[in-house]
Structures are given as structure tokens and as C-alpha cells.
Amino acid sequence: MRGDYLVNSNRQRRGREDRSSKDAPFDRPQEEFRDEVVSVGPVSKTVKGGRRRSFRALVVVGNGDGKVGAGLGKALDLTDAIRKGIEDAKKNLIEVPRHMSTITHEVIGRHGAGMVLLRPASPGTGVIAGRGVRPLMELAGIQDVLAKSLGSANPYNVVYATIDALKQLRTAAEVRELRGKVKKAEPTAESEVGVNGIA
């Protein structure tokens, strides 16, 4: 009887230790994406009873390795607006082609009245960009780039114009394929033989 009690108590102790080790903070996987708030601001709407005040937040997220997105969140509380912006940004992720530490070619993106020019830069240049473009470049893993806003300075237009520019980027292989310069594989002797062994 005494032995059974000791065995059961040891099992319970091991179960508690296993659960505590699973809940340890250093064992939990780290979040893949990082986020950065680009712009926040109050929004006032006039209704029958007066003015209703809420907040909107423009947030960009990225994993630092070619995936980036932007989202807009609106809520009565600023914290909820940022959370909604992060969720919206994760739903609109895009893949950014890169060449070493910069972009593949020069490109211009447009959104509304905003227009952003992106140019490749040599290693060591850094991210030469304004507040609307810099977070997207850094979260996409682009370390060297030259950017210039040519249109509206509204952060919403600048961010989404930058997203439009990143969507237009192509790799050298994709450009060759679009121009029809990719050589098709020549048929071999085995492929020319039919099912019945007749060419």
C-alpha cells in the first residue's frame, strides 16, 4: 500500500514538472513576424447624439526575409486599432524578390496621389528612405536601397505606393521567361517513343 502511494505521488510530480517545462517562456516558439506602427490618428464622426471618436492605425509587418505587408485598423481604442492593423497586414503579405542586400531593379509605385521611386543601391549604402518607406524596407530584409517620394506625403498613400512598387519587382529569371528567352528542353529519344514502342 505504501509503495503504491509513492508511485502515484512520483507520477503526479513528474506530470507537474512536464507541464511547467512546457509553459517555460524560453521553450515557446518566437513570433515569426515583427510589426511597426507607421501612423496613428484620431477619427471623429458626427452622429445624431454628438461626435463619436475613434482611432485608426497604419501598421506594417514582416519577417525580415522577403515577406512584408501593410494593414489599416480602426477601433474605439488605440490598442484595438493597432491589433486590427496587424491582423489586416498579415492577411495581405507579399513576397519581395531581392538581389543580395538590395532590390532587383528600379521601380515606381503609385497609390492615389502617392508615388514612390525605389532604386537598387550598392552594399553599405543603407536604407535611404522616409518614415513611410523605411519600415517596409527593413521588415522585408532589404538593407541597401534608395527611395524617394514623388507625390503625396500622406503616410497611407506612401506606404501603399511602396507596396505597389514591391509587387512590381521581378527576378532576372522571371524577366527572361516573360520575354520568351527561356530555352525549352529538347525532346529526348525516350520521349519520342510511343506507348507501343513506335516513334
GROMACS .gro file of C-alpha atoms in nm, residues 37-176:
model
  140
   37VAL     CA    1   0.329   5.126  -3.634
   38VAL     CA    2   0.378   5.385  -3.909
   39SER     CA    3   0.096   5.626  -3.824
   40VAL     CA    4  -0.185   5.661  -3.572
   41GLY     CA    5  -0.452   5.926  -3.552
   42PRO     CA    6  -0.796   6.007  -3.413
   43VAL     CA    7  -1.107   5.988  -3.627
   44SER     CA    8  -1.417   6.189  -3.539
   45LYS     CA    9  -1.759   6.106  -3.681
   46THR     CA   10  -2.062   6.328  -3.626
   47VAL     CA   11  -2.376   6.132  -3.537
   48LYS     CA   12  -2.719   6.225  -3.407
   49GLY     CA   13  -2.613   6.227  -3.042
   50GLY     CA   14  -2.290   6.420  -3.100
   51ARG     CA   15  -1.940   6.323  -3.212
   52ARG     CA   16  -1.811   5.968  -3.198
   53ARG     CA   17  -1.435   5.950  -3.152
   54SER     CA   18  -1.227   5.652  -3.263
   55PHE     CA   19  -0.872   5.573  -3.374
   56ARG     CA   20  -0.704   5.434  -3.682
   57ALA     CA   21  -0.358   5.283  -3.708
   58LEU     CA   22  -0.140   5.206  -4.009
   59VAL     CA   23   0.082   4.906  -3.934
   60VAL     CA   24   0.343   4.714  -4.137
   61VAL     CA   25   0.460   4.362  -4.059
   62GLY     CA   26   0.742   4.147  -4.196
   63ASN     CA   27   0.968   3.855  -4.118
   64GLY     CA   28   1.293   4.024  -4.228
   65ASP     CA   29   1.337   3.767  -4.504
   66GLY     CA   30   1.132   3.879  -4.803
   67LYS     CA   31   0.777   3.879  -4.665
   68VAL     CA   32   0.608   4.208  -4.581
   69GLY     CA   33   0.258   4.354  -4.563
   70ALA     CA   34   0.065   4.663  -4.457
   71GLY     CA   35  -0.272   4.696  -4.290
   72LEU     CA   36  -0.512   4.956  -4.155
   73GLY     CA   37  -0.705   4.910  -3.832
   74LYS     CA   38  -0.990   5.117  -3.688
   75ALA     CA   39  -1.141   5.088  -3.340
   76LEU     CA   40  -1.269   5.290  -3.046
   77ASP     CA   41  -0.949   5.207  -2.855
   78LEU     CA   42  -0.599   5.269  -2.989
   79THR     CA   43  -0.472   4.928  -2.875
   80ASP     CA   44  -0.752   4.751  -3.060
   81ALA     CA   45  -0.686   4.962  -3.370
   82ILE     CA   46  -0.320   4.854  -3.373
   83ARG     CA   47  -0.418   4.489  -3.320
   84LYS     CA   48  -0.663   4.504  -3.610
   85GLY     CA   49  -0.398   4.670  -3.826
   86ILE     CA   50  -0.155   4.385  -3.754
   87GLU     CA   51  -0.419   4.125  -3.841
   88ASP     CA   52  -0.503   4.306  -4.165
   89ALA     CA   53  -0.136   4.334  -4.259
   90LYS     CA   54  -0.081   3.960  -4.209
   91LYS     CA   55  -0.369   3.891  -4.447
   92ASN     CA   56  -0.201   4.099  -4.721
   93LEU     CA   57   0.155   3.966  -4.719
   94ILE     CA   58   0.360   3.979  -5.038
   95GLU     CA   59   0.687   3.814  -5.141
   96VAL     CA   60   0.966   4.058  -5.225
   97PRO     CA   61   1.238   3.939  -5.468
   98ARG     CA   62   1.586   4.057  -5.370
   99HIS     CA   63   1.934   4.062  -5.517
  100MET     CA   64   2.186   4.019  -5.236
  101SER     CA   65   2.101   4.303  -4.993
  102THR     CA   66   1.904   4.528  -5.232
  103ILE     CA   67   1.612   4.515  -5.477
  104THR     CA   68   1.639   4.365  -5.823
  105HIS     CA   69   1.574   4.676  -6.035
  106GLU     CA   70   1.440   5.031  -6.035
  107VAL     CA   71   1.065   5.064  -5.998
  108ILE     CA   72   0.794   5.326  -5.939
  109GLY     CA   73   0.485   5.252  -5.732
  110ARG     CA   74   0.161   5.451  -5.726
  111HIS     CA   75  -0.138   5.466  -5.496
  112GLY     CA   76  -0.386   5.751  -5.512
  113ALA     CA   77  -0.185   6.073  -5.515
  114GLY     CA   78   0.124   5.898  -5.377
  115MET     CA   79   0.420   5.796  -5.594
  116VAL     CA   80   0.737   5.630  -5.468
  117LEU     CA   81   1.060   5.563  -5.658
  118LEU     CA   82   1.283   5.273  -5.548
  119ARG     CA   83   1.637   5.223  -5.679
  120PRO     CA   84   1.892   4.950  -5.607
  121ALA     CA   85   2.196   5.056  -5.404
  122SER     CA   86   2.548   4.920  -5.359
  123PRO     CA   87   2.632   4.726  -5.040
  124GLY     CA   88   2.691   4.951  -4.743
  125THR     CA   89   2.460   5.229  -4.861
  126GLY     CA   90   2.186   5.153  -4.611
  127VAL     CA   91   1.817   5.237  -4.633
  128ILE     CA   92   1.786   5.593  -4.764
  129ALA     CA   93   1.413   5.647  -4.724
  130GLY     CA   94   1.149   5.841  -4.535
  131ARG     CA   95   0.930   5.729  -4.248
  132GLY     CA   96   0.668   5.563  -4.468
  133VAL     CA   97   0.913   5.358  -4.677
  134ARG     CA   98   1.186   5.273  -4.425
  135PRO     CA   99   0.982   5.032  -4.206
  136LEU     CA  100   0.873   4.832  -4.511
  137MET     CA  101   1.230   4.801  -4.640
  138GLU     CA  102   1.369   4.695  -4.304
  139LEU     CA  103   1.094   4.442  -4.232
  140ALA     CA  104   1.133   4.297  -4.584
  141GLY     CA  105   1.504   4.236  -4.522
  142ILE     CA  106   1.628   4.496  -4.772
  143GLN     CA  107   1.943   4.657  -4.632
  144ASP     CA  108   2.053   4.882  -4.921
  145VAL     CA  109   1.805   5.088  -5.121
  146LEU     CA  110   1.742   5.445  -5.239
  147ALA     CA  111   1.383   5.567  -5.210
  148LYS     CA  112   1.216   5.895  -5.297
  149SER     CA  113   0.855   6.006  -5.251
  150LEU     CA  114   0.746   6.195  -5.565
  151GLY     CA  115   0.382   6.257  -5.479
  152SER     CA  116   0.163   6.300  -5.174
  153ALA     CA  117   0.329   6.299  -4.832
  154ASN     CA  118   0.028   6.128  -4.675
  155PRO     CA  119   0.173   5.822  -4.493
  156TYR     CA  120  -0.114   5.600  -4.611
  157ASN     CA  121  -0.051   5.683  -4.976
  158VAL     CA  122   0.326   5.649  -4.932
  159VAL     CA  123   0.304   5.306  -4.766
  160TYR     CA  124   0.062   5.160  -5.020
  161ALA     CA  125   0.258   5.313  -5.310
  162THR     CA  126   0.564   5.136  -5.173
  163ILE     CA  127   0.369   4.809  -5.155
  164ASP     CA  128   0.267   4.861  -5.520
  165ALA     CA  129   0.633   4.915  -5.615
  166LEU     CA  130   0.742   4.597  -5.433
  167LYS     CA  131   0.471   4.399  -5.614
  168GLN     CA  132   0.619   4.504  -5.949
  169LEU     CA  133   0.967   4.369  -5.872
  170ARG     CA  134   1.077   4.074  -6.086
  171THR     CA  135   1.377   3.844  -6.076
  172ALA     CA  136   1.609   3.801  -6.377
  173ALA     CA  137   1.464   3.454  -6.442
  174GLU     CA  138   1.108   3.590  -6.445
  175VAL     CA  139   1.205   3.866  -6.690
  176ARG     CA  140   1.371   3.616  -6.925
   0.00000   0.00000   0.00000
